Short mmCIF file of C-alpha atoms and ligand atoms in Angstrom, two decimals:
data_model
loop_
_atom_site.label_atom_id
_atom_site.label_comp_id
_atom_site.label_asym_id
_atom_site.label_seq_id
_atom_site.Cartn_x
_atom_site.Cartn_y
_atom_site.Cartn_z
CA MET Y 1 -0.27 0.01 -0.11
CA SER Y 2 2.37 2.41 -0.99
CA LEU Y 3 1.63 5.56 -1.74
CA LYS Y 4 3.59 7.45 -4.97
CA LEU Y 5 3.71 10.85 -5.53
CA ASP Y 6 5.27 11.02 -9.09
CA GLN Y 7 6.23 15.12 -10.40
CA VAL Y 8 3.22 16.27 -8.72
CA GLY Y 9 3.29 20.47 -9.81
CA TYR Y 10 0.37 21.82 -7.96
CA ARG Y 11 -0.75 26.00 -8.08
CA TYR Y 12 -3.24 27.88 -6.15
CA PRO Y 13 -5.59 29.57 -8.94
CA GLY Y 14 -3.66 33.30 -9.51
CA THR Y 15 -0.74 32.74 -7.64
CA SER Y 16 2.48 31.31 -7.95
CA HIS Y 17 3.00 29.19 -4.52
CA GLY Y 18 1.72 25.21 -4.59
CA LEU Y 19 3.90 22.32 -5.21
CA THR Y 20 7.06 22.33 -7.96
CA ASP Y 21 8.03 18.99 -9.89
CA PHE Y 22 7.65 16.44 -6.64
CA THR Y 23 8.49 13.14 -6.68
CA LEU Y 24 8.50 11.18 -3.35
CA GLU Y 25 7.16 7.54 -2.12
CA VAL Y 26 6.05 6.09 0.65
CA GLN Y 27 7.11 2.78 1.29
CA THR Y 28 4.05 0.07 2.97
CA GLY Y 29 3.66 0.97 6.63
CA GLU Y 30 6.93 3.75 6.24
CA LEU Y 31 6.33 7.13 8.86
CA LEU Y 32 7.59 9.24 6.49
CA ALA Y 33 7.88 12.78 8.79
CA VAL Y 34 7.57 16.32 6.25
CA VAL Y 35 9.34 18.65 7.57
CA GLY Y 36 9.82 21.89 6.64
CA PRO Y 37 9.42 26.37 7.10
CA SER Y 38 5.99 28.04 7.40
CA GLY Y 39 4.71 28.30 3.87
CA SER Y 40 6.90 25.58 2.16
CA GLY Y 41 4.18 23.39 0.71
CA LYS Y 42 3.80 20.54 3.36
CA SER Y 43 -0.29 20.41 4.57
CA THR Y 44 -0.88 21.69 0.33
CA LEU Y 45 1.33 18.53 -0.32
CA LEU Y 46 -1.59 16.82 2.40
CA LYS Y 47 -4.01 18.08 0.46
CA LEU Y 48 -3.59 16.95 -2.99
CA VAL Y 49 -2.71 13.70 -1.20
CA SER Y 50 -6.61 13.68 0.48
CA GLY Y 51 -8.48 15.00 -1.97
CA LEU Y 52 -8.88 18.55 -0.37
CA ALA Y 53 -7.17 20.53 -3.15
CA SER Y 54 -7.54 19.31 -6.89
CA GLY Y 55 -6.41 20.42 -9.99
CA TYR Y 56 -3.00 19.28 -10.33
CA SER Y 57 -0.52 17.40 -12.92
CA GLY Y 58 1.56 14.59 -12.41
CA THR Y 59 0.25 11.64 -10.87
CA ILE Y 60 -0.21 10.76 -7.22
CA LEU Y 61 -0.95 7.10 -6.85
CA LEU Y 62 -2.13 4.94 -3.64
CA HIS Y 63 -1.54 1.09 -4.50
CA GLY Y 64 -0.99 1.61 -7.68
CA GLU Y 65 -3.74 3.24 -8.25
CA ASP Y 66 -4.18 6.52 -9.82
CA ILE Y 67 -6.44 8.35 -6.91
CA SER Y 68 -6.77 11.44 -9.21
CA SER Y 69 -10.22 10.94 -10.07
CA LYS Y 70 -11.51 9.12 -7.13
CA PRO Y 71 -14.03 11.31 -4.68
CA VAL Y 72 -12.74 12.11 -1.20
CA HIS Y 73 -14.49 9.58 0.50
CA LYS Y 74 -13.53 6.83 -1.70
CA ARG Y 75 -10.16 7.51 -1.40
CA ASP Y 76 -9.64 4.89 1.83
CA ILE Y 77 -7.30 7.71 3.73
CA GLY Y 78 -7.78 9.09 7.51
CA VAL Y 79 -6.61 12.18 8.26
CA VAL Y 80 -5.76 14.14 11.21
CA PHE Y 81 -5.09 17.98 11.68
CA GLN Y 82 -3.89 20.17 14.37
CA SER Y 83 -7.38 22.00 15.05
CA TYR Y 84 -8.58 18.88 16.29
CA ALA Y 85 -11.87 18.88 13.55
CA LEU Y 86 -13.77 16.69 15.45
CA PHE Y 87 -17.97 16.85 14.83
CA PRO Y 88 -19.58 18.63 17.84
CA HIS Y 89 -22.79 17.51 17.11
CA LEU Y 90 -21.31 13.50 17.59
CA ASP Y 91 -20.16 11.79 21.03
CA VAL Y 92 -16.48 10.59 21.14
CA ALA Y 93 -18.16 6.65 19.72
CA GLY Y 94 -20.25 9.14 17.16
CA ASN Y 95 -17.12 11.01 15.94
CA VAL Y 96 -14.87 7.56 15.74
CA GLY Y 97 -17.63 5.55 13.91
CA TYR Y 98 -18.56 8.47 11.87
CA GLY Y 99 -15.97 7.42 8.46
CA LEU Y 100 -17.65 3.61 9.14
CA LYS Y 101 -21.10 4.72 8.84
CA LEU Y 102 -20.21 6.85 5.80
CA ARG Y 103 -19.78 3.33 4.42
CA GLY Y 104 -23.06 1.48 5.47
CA VAL Y 105 -21.32 -0.57 8.48
CA PRO Y 106 -24.25 -1.48 11.02
CA ALA Y 107 -24.53 0.41 14.45
CA ALA Y 108 -23.60 -2.52 16.86
CA GLU Y 109 -20.11 -2.66 14.21
CA ARG Y 110 -19.51 0.89 14.70
CA ALA Y 111 -20.12 0.71 18.06
CA ARG Y 112 -17.47 -2.21 19.15
CA LYS Y 113 -15.38 -0.71 16.67
CA ALA Y 114 -15.32 2.44 18.23
CA LYS Y 115 -14.46 1.08 21.63
CA GLU Y 116 -11.64 -1.20 20.46
CA LEU Y 117 -9.93 2.23 18.99
CA LEU Y 118 -10.97 4.18 21.60
CA GLU Y 119 -9.15 1.38 24.23
CA LEU Y 120 -5.94 1.34 22.09
CA VAL Y 121 -5.62 5.33 22.18
CA GLY Y 122 -6.43 5.29 25.90
CA MET Y 123 -9.50 6.61 26.08
CA GLY Y 124 -12.02 3.60 26.82
CA ASP Y 125 -14.27 5.26 28.53
CA ALA Y 126 -15.16 8.17 27.47
CA ALA Y 127 -17.03 7.12 24.31
CA ALA Y 128 -20.35 8.57 25.70
CA LYS Y 129 -18.47 11.54 26.62
CA SER Y 130 -19.11 15.33 23.92
CA VAL Y 131 -16.48 16.51 21.98
CA ASP Y 132 -16.49 19.55 24.34
CA GLN Y 133 -16.03 17.94 27.45
CA LEU Y 134 -11.91 16.74 26.31
CA SER Y 135 -9.11 18.12 26.57
CA GLY Y 136 -6.64 18.87 23.48
CA GLY Y 137 -4.62 16.04 23.80
CA GLN Y 138 -7.78 13.66 23.98
CA GLN Y 139 -9.25 15.48 21.13
CA GLN Y 140 -6.18 14.60 19.38
CA ARG Y 141 -6.66 10.97 19.87
CA VAL Y 142 -9.91 11.03 19.30
CA ALA Y 143 -9.12 12.28 16.18
CA LEU Y 144 -6.68 9.49 15.76
CA ALA Y 145 -8.76 6.77 16.41
CA ARG Y 146 -11.17 7.78 14.19
CA ALA Y 147 -8.61 8.31 11.25
CA LEU Y 148 -8.10 4.60 11.75
CA ALA Y 149 -11.56 3.40 12.45
CA ILE Y 150 -11.64 2.89 8.85
CA GLY Y 151 -8.42 0.81 8.42
CA PRO Y 152 -7.11 3.63 5.54
CA LYS Y 153 -5.05 3.15 3.22
CA ALA Y 154 -2.58 6.43 4.11
CA LEU Y 155 -3.10 7.82 7.42
CA LEU Y 156 -1.89 11.57 6.36
CA LEU Y 157 -1.39 13.68 10.54
CA ASP Y 158 -1.10 17.33 9.59
CA GLU Y 159 1.01 18.88 12.64
CA PRO Y 160 -1.29 16.64 15.19
CA LEU Y 161 0.40 17.31 18.16
CA SER Y 162 1.68 21.36 17.47
CA ALA Y 163 -1.41 22.56 19.28
CA LEU Y 164 -0.66 20.46 22.91
CA ASP Y 165 1.84 21.32 25.54
CA ALA Y 166 5.16 19.27 25.60
CA GLY Y 167 4.56 16.97 28.08
CA ILE Y 168 1.73 15.14 26.05
CA ARG Y 169 3.05 16.00 22.87
CA ALA Y 170 6.47 13.31 23.64
CA HIS Y 171 3.52 11.12 25.01
CA LEU Y 172 0.88 11.34 21.99
CA ARG Y 173 4.09 11.01 20.16
CA ASP Y 174 5.12 7.72 21.43
CA GLN Y 175 1.61 6.52 21.62
CA ILE Y 176 0.90 7.84 17.81
CA ARG Y 177 4.29 6.12 16.56
CA SER Y 178 3.12 2.88 18.31
CA LEU Y 179 -0.09 2.69 17.22
CA GLN Y 180 1.21 3.47 13.72
CA ARG Y 181 3.42 0.88 13.53
CA ARG Y 182 0.36 -1.80 14.77
CA PHE Y 183 -1.43 -1.39 12.19
CA GLY Y 184 0.67 -1.17 9.58
CA ALA Y 185 -0.24 2.79 7.93
CA THR Y 186 1.62 4.30 5.39
CA THR Y 187 1.94 7.12 6.78
CA LEU Y 188 2.42 11.13 6.04
CA LEU Y 189 3.30 12.69 9.02
CA VAL Y 190 3.60 17.16 8.39
CA THR Y 191 5.64 18.75 11.39
CA HIS Y 192 7.81 21.81 11.55
CA ASP Y 193 9.33 20.32 14.70
CA GLN Y 194 12.44 18.97 13.79
CA GLU Y 195 12.74 16.52 17.17
CA GLU Y 196 9.34 15.90 16.36
CA ALA Y 197 10.69 14.12 12.93
CA LEU Y 198 13.74 12.84 13.65
CA THR Y 199 12.54 10.43 16.77
CA MET Y 200 8.94 9.45 14.99
CA ALA Y 201 9.93 8.75 11.20
CA ASP Y 202 11.36 5.91 9.33
CA ARG Y 203 12.39 8.66 6.86
CA VAL Y 204 12.45 12.39 6.81
CA ALA Y 205 11.00 14.22 4.14
CA VAL Y 206 12.72 18.01 4.26
CA MET Y 207 10.87 20.76 1.08
CA LYS Y 208 11.37 24.92 1.29
CA ASP Y 209 8.98 27.14 -1.32
CA GLY Y 210 7.10 23.68 -2.62
CA VAL Y 211 10.14 21.78 -3.61
CA LEU Y 212 11.57 18.69 -2.29
CA LEU Y 213 15.00 19.25 -0.98
CA GLN Y 214 15.88 15.76 0.47
CA VAL Y 215 14.73 12.43 1.68
CA GLY Y 216 16.75 9.78 3.48
CA SER Y 217 16.24 8.44 7.20
CA PRO Y 218 16.59 10.65 10.34
CA GLU Y 219 20.82 10.31 10.70
CA THR Y 220 21.57 10.78 6.74
CA ILE Y 221 19.43 13.73 6.73
CA TYR Y 222 20.88 15.04 10.20
CA ALA Y 223 24.63 13.90 9.41
CA GLU Y 224 24.62 14.77 6.01
CA PRO Y 225 22.13 17.11 4.77
CA ALA Y 226 21.90 17.78 1.05
CA ASN Y 227 22.83 21.27 1.22
CA ARG Y 228 22.50 24.67 3.45
CA ALA Y 229 18.62 24.90 3.77
CA VAL Y 230 18.61 21.50 4.82
CA ALA Y 231 21.17 21.75 7.29
CA GLU Y 232 19.91 25.60 8.21
CA PHE Y 233 16.48 23.55 9.11
CA ILE Y 234 17.59 20.62 10.74
CA GLY Y 235 19.33 20.63 14.30
CA LEU Y 236 21.40 23.81 15.15
CA SER Y 237 25.03 24.62 12.52
CA ASN Y 238 27.40 26.37 12.35
CA ILE Y 239 27.53 27.35 8.88
CA LEU Y 240 31.02 28.97 7.72
CA GLU Y 241 32.07 30.48 4.48
CA ALA Y 242 35.28 29.09 3.17
CA LYS Y 243 37.87 28.52 -0.09
CA VAL Y 244 39.46 25.88 -0.73
CA ARG Y 245 43.52 26.04 -0.01
CA GLY Y 246 44.73 22.68 -1.24
CA GLN Y 247 43.61 19.10 -1.01
CA ASP Y 248 42.22 19.05 2.59
CA GLU Y 249 42.56 21.92 3.71
CA ILE Y 250 39.89 25.36 3.68
CA ASP Y 251 40.43 29.06 4.28
CA LEU Y 252 37.73 30.62 6.69
CA GLY Y 253 39.86 34.45 6.48
CA TRP Y 254 40.01 33.79 10.59
CA THR Y 255 41.48 30.99 10.35
CA ILE Y 256 42.83 27.46 7.95
CA LEU Y 257 41.40 24.17 8.80
CA HIS Y 258 41.97 20.65 7.91
CA ALA Y 259 38.63 19.19 6.18
CA PRO Y 260 37.93 16.57 3.74
CA THR Y 261 38.00 18.97 -0.01
CA GLY Y 262 37.11 15.31 -2.02
CA ASN Y 263 37.72 16.89 -5.72
CA ARG Y 264 36.72 20.19 -5.41
CA LEU Y 265 39.08 22.48 -6.61
CA ILE Y 266 41.64 25.33 -5.67
CA GLY Y 267 40.15 28.38 -4.40
CA ALA Y 268 36.43 26.65 -5.16
CA THR Y 269 33.60 28.33 -2.86
CA VAL Y 270 32.16 25.95 0.29
CA GLN Y 271 30.10 26.50 3.32
CA ALA Y 272 31.58 24.68 6.10
CA LEU Y 273 28.90 22.99 7.97
CA ILE Y 274 29.84 22.19 12.02
CA ARG Y 275 27.30 21.01 14.46
CA PRO Y 276 27.61 22.32 17.65
CA GLU Y 277 28.15 19.35 19.81
CA HIS Y 278 31.70 18.17 17.48
CA ILE Y 279 33.34 21.04 18.58
CA GLN Y 280 35.65 20.28 21.19
CA ALA Y 281 36.31 22.14 24.88
CA ASP Y 282 39.96 22.91 25.78
CA PRO Y 283 41.34 20.38 23.80
CA GLU Y 284 44.91 19.76 24.28
CA THR Y 285 47.50 22.62 22.31
CA SER Y 286 48.76 19.91 19.35
CA ALA Y 287 45.18 18.81 18.71
CA ILE Y 288 44.56 19.20 15.32
CA ASN Y 289 42.49 22.38 13.86
CA ARG Y 290 42.57 23.91 17.23
CA VAL Y 291 41.53 27.48 17.32
CA ALA Y 292 42.33 29.65 20.71
CA GLY Y 293 39.57 32.21 21.72
CA HIS Y 294 36.95 32.48 24.58
CA LEU Y 295 34.13 32.23 25.21
CA ALA Y 296 31.87 34.45 25.35
CA ALA Y 297 28.14 33.75 26.37
CA ARG Y 298 26.75 29.92 28.48
CA ARG Y 299 23.98 28.55 28.62
CA TYR Y 300 22.79 26.04 31.08
CA LEU Y 301 20.73 23.18 29.22
CA GLY Y 302 20.43 20.28 32.22
CA PRO Y 303 23.03 17.74 30.73
CA VAL Y 304 25.05 20.14 28.63
CA VAL Y 305 26.18 23.33 28.23
CA ARG Y 306 25.60 25.31 24.78
CA TYR Y 307 27.92 28.41 24.94
CA ASP Y 308 29.48 30.89 21.89
CA PHE Y 309 33.32 31.03 21.74
CA SER Y 310 34.28 34.42 20.37
CA VAL Y 311 37.29 33.81 18.06
CA PRO Y 312 40.09 36.54 16.42
CA ASP Y 313 39.04 38.16 13.26
CA LYS Y 314 35.59 36.33 13.09
CA ALA Y 315 32.84 39.18 13.89
CA GLU Y 316 30.28 36.22 14.88
CA PRO Y 317 31.19 33.14 17.88
CA ILE Y 318 30.83 29.82 16.98
CA LEU Y 319 27.94 27.86 19.09
CA ALA Y 320 29.61 24.96 20.64
CA GLU Y 321 27.57 22.25 23.33
CA GLY Y 322 28.99 19.88 25.49
CA LEU Y 323 29.54 18.61 29.19
CA ARG Y 324 31.33 21.46 29.08
CA GLU Y 325 32.30 24.72 28.68
CA ALA Y 326 35.98 25.84 26.95
CA ARG Y 327 37.99 28.69 28.33
CA GLU Y 328 40.75 28.94 26.07
CA SER Y 329 40.45 26.84 22.81
CA ILE Y 330 38.06 24.73 20.87
CA ALA Y 331 39.05 22.26 17.73
CA ILE Y 332 37.35 20.23 15.73
CA SER Y 333 38.02 17.15 14.19
CA PRO Y 334 37.83 17.48 9.73
CA ASP Y 335 35.49 14.10 9.94
CA HIS Y 336 33.40 16.28 11.75
CA ILE Y 337 33.54 19.59 9.24
CA ARG Y 338 31.10 18.98 6.09
CA LEU Y 339 31.54 20.52 3.12
CA LEU Y 340 28.62 22.04 1.20
CA ASP Y 341 29.18 23.92 -2.03
CA SER Y 342 25.25 25.87 -1.83
N1 LIG J 401 -5.90 28.35 -0.36
C1 LIG J 401 -4.94 28.96 -0.88
N2 LIG J 401 -4.83 29.83 -1.57
C2 LIG J 401 -3.59 30.79 -2.43
N3 LIG J 401 -2.61 29.98 -1.87
C3 LIG J 401 -2.79 29.26 -0.71
C4 LIG J 401 -3.97 28.71 -0.27
N4 LIG J 401 -3.09 27.76 0.81
C5 LIG J 401 -1.90 27.85 0.65
N5 LIG J 401 -1.54 29.14 0.52
C6 LIG J 401 -0.02 29.19 -0.18
O1 LIG J 401 0.90 27.92 -0.23
C7 LIG J 401 1.80 27.99 0.14
C8 LIG J 401 2.27 27.04 1.10
O2 LIG J 401 0.94 26.36 2.04
P1 LIG J 401 0.29 25.33 2.88
O3 LIG J 401 -0.44 25.79 4.20
O4 LIG J 401 0.88 24.15 2.13
O5 LIG J 401 2.46 24.99 3.87
P2 LIG J 401 2.46 25.07 5.21
O6 LIG J 401 4.18 24.17 4.28
O7 LIG J 401 1.92 24.04 5.16
O8 LIG J 401 2.99 25.90 6.22
P3 LIG J 401 2.67 25.86 7.43
O9 LIG J 401 3.77 25.40 8.08
O10 LIG J 401 2.25 27.25 7.79
O11 LIG J 401 1.30 24.81 8.24
C9 LIG J 401 2.02 29.18 1.38
O12 LIG J 401 3.39 30.25 0.77
C10 LIG J 401 0.38 30.17 1.26
O13 LIG J 401 0.37 31.09 1.29
MG1 LIG J 402 0.15 23.70 7.26
#
């Protein structure tokens, strides 16, 4: 039951906004997280798949079948939005059983199924409650139960947790992930919370301005971002402009570092990506890529310290993170410097 988008193009009428040449496959049972800045087209992607927007070019296949001519309710897609969007005139069980009712499932069977799903999302005793008696987190669990009740071919989650506070969010993350696995649901999860994406997803797709920038495992997206936009969006980083000075040597203006230059030519402009946690505090004087300077700011985060380290001839301090802060010098192992061309 894979979901496959092939060269999908879409424009909101009269605008330049939408999706451009969008190709992506979500494997059967996979949870693929879609991340990107506000306005990058994440919700648009879900609207096209669910049928809430139409008139795109290219093809969208669900389980090998072209969905373009299928009306929304025949697509067998479960959707959960950020705002709870439950039906206020139905009780909790009525909401969960709604899709089954549309499909002609008899009342007794609907009630049984609703009860079963509510148990699964930890809301077993709420079946007869009215929607406005529920907290935000509880409403999202009901919305999830409703989406799963129809045994969907695909599950589309559009920022399902973003309106909730941090504690319940972390708990629901795990719950959604385990239910998604249990149902083997082929899932697109839209979020702008990168931690949510990295922790929940099998793979992460990063988009910007309606274009897919990169898709890969959370580890790949974090450690090997394809370009600057991906690196900036996922995780904290120092992105430092430099020129290739020689084989495995870059000149940043304020220092020269050893870094893997590959087959780039001398003089080529590159961006050196260095994650804060890869900066070593107060290394031995003989350490490779050692840079002297001073501590400019320090933030205690509990398990680690995040700090700014100022170096001579560089206006912006370097952002670093570790068990303790550097006082006099830092070092960056060449293995932890990733050069980007754009
Ligand atoms: N109905 C619409 N008509 C015209 N333009 C729209 C419409 N809906 C969205 N857009 C535009 O399309 C672009 C993508 O919007 P979309 O809602 O997909 O972004 P998003 O990635 O979901 O953002 P967010 O993180 O803020 O939810 C934006 O520039 C937005 O202004
Ligand atoms: Mg959106």
